[in-house]
C-alpha positions as a Python dict, from the first residue, in 0.01 Angstrom:
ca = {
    (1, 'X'): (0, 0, 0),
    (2, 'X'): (126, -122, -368),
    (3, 'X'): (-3, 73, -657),
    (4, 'X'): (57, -38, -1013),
    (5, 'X'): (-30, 127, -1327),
    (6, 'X'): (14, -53, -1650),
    (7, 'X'): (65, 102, -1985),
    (8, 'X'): (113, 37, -2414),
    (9, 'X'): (-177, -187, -2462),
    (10, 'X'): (-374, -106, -2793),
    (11, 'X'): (-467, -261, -3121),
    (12, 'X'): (-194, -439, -3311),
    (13, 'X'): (-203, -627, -3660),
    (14, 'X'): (-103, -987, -3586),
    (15, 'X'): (260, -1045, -3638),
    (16, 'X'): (288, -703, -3445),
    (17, 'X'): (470, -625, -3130),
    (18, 'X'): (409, -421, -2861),
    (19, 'X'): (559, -340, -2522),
    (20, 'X'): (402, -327, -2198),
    (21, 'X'): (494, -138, -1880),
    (22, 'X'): (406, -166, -1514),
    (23, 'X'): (527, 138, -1287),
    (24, 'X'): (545, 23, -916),
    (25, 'X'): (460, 297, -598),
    (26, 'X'): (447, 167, -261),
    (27, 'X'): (695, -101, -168),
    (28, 'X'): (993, -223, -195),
    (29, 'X'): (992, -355, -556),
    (30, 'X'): (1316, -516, -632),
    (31, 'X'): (1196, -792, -341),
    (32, 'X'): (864, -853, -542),
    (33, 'X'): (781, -1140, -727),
    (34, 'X'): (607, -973, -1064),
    (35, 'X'): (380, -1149, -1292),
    (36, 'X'): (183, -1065, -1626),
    (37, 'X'): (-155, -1255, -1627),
    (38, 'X'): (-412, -1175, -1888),
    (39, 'X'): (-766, -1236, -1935),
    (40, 'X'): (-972, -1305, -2272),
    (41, 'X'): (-1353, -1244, -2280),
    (42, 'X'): (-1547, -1543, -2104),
    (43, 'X'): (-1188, -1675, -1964),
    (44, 'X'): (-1010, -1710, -1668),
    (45, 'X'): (-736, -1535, -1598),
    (46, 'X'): (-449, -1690, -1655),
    (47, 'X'): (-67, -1642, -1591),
    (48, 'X'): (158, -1532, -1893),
    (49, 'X'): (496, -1439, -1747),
    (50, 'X'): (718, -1458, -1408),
    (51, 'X'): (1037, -1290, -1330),
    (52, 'X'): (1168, -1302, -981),
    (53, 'X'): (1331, -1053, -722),
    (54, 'X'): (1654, -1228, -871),
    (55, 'X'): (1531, -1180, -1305),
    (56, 'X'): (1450, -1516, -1324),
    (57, 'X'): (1186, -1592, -1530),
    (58, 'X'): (898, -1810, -1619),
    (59, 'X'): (663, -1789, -1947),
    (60, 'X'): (330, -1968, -2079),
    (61, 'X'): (384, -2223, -2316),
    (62, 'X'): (179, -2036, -2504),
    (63, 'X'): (375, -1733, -2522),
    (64, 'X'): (757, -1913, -2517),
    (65, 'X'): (979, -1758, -2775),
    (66, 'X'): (757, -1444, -2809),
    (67, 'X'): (678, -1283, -2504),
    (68, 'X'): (1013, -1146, -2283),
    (69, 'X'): (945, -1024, -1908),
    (70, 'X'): (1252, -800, -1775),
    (71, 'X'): (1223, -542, -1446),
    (72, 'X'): (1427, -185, -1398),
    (73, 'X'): (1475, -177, -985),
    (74, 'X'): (1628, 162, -1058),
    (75, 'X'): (1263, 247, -1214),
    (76, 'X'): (1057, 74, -1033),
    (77, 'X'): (933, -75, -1337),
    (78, 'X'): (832, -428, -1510),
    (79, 'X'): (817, -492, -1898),
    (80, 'X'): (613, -734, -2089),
    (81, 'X'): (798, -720, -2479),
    (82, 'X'): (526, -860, -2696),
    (83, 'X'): (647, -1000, -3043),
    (84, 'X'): (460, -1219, -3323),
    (85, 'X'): (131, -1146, -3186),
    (86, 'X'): (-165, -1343, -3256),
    (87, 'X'): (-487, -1291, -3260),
    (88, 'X'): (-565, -1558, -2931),
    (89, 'X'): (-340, -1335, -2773),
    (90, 'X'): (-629, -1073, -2749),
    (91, 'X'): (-691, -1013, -2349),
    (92, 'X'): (-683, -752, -2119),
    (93, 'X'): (-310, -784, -1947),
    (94, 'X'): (-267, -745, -1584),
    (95, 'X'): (21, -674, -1329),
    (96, 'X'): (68, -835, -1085),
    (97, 'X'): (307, -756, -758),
    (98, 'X'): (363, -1027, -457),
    (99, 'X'): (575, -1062, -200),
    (100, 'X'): (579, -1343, 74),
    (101, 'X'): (197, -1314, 233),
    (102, 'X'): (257, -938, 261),
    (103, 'X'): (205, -799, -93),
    (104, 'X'): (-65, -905, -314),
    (105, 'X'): (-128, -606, -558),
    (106, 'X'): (-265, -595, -897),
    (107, 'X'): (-291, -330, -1140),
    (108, 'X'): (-615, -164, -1344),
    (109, 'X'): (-519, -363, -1640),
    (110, 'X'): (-433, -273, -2044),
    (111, 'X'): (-621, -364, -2323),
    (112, 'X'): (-442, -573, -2643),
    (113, 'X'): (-609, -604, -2926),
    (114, 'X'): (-496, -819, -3211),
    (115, 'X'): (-676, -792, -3542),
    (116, 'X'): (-650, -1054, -3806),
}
């Protein structure tokens, strides 16, 4: 069974950056497909960032140019690098872990908060 725990959400002043992490337990990461998804109060959820078993990666338009998505196999371990944060980009942030139809595992969440 997958377990991920996210951390480094909080309140930022917009223009801010911060850095989320997702530690993996579980599986076999480096073969997962991770994603960030977040979700704003009375949204969906929605997909912010890919990165494959291979580092390729896949953003939001919303988020091009400001968000970066990288994985450490050696840790276990996927990073969401937040810069230029906005306000809109208030949302609880989710990881998210899949793998063929065998591994579909999502974390507890982290809150960001961007104030104005």
């Amino acid at each position: 069974q997958v377990q991920l725990v996210e951390s480094g959400g909080g309140l930022v002043q917009a223009g801010g950056s911060l850095r989320l992490s997702c530690a993996a337990s579980g599986s076999i990461f480096s073969r997962n497909i991770m994603n960030w998804y977040r979700q704003a109060p009375g949204k969906q959820r929605e997909l912010v960032a890919t990165i494959s078993s291979g580092s390729s990666t896949n953003y939001a338009d919303s988020v091009k140019g400001r968000f970066t998505i990288s994985r450490d196999n050696g840790k276990n371990t996927v990073y969401l690098q937040m810069n230029s944060l906005k306000p809109e980009d208030t949302a609880v942030y989710y990881c998210n872990a899949r793998f063929m139809n065998l591994v579909n595992a999502w974390g507890q969440g982290t809150q960001v908060t961007v104030s104005s």
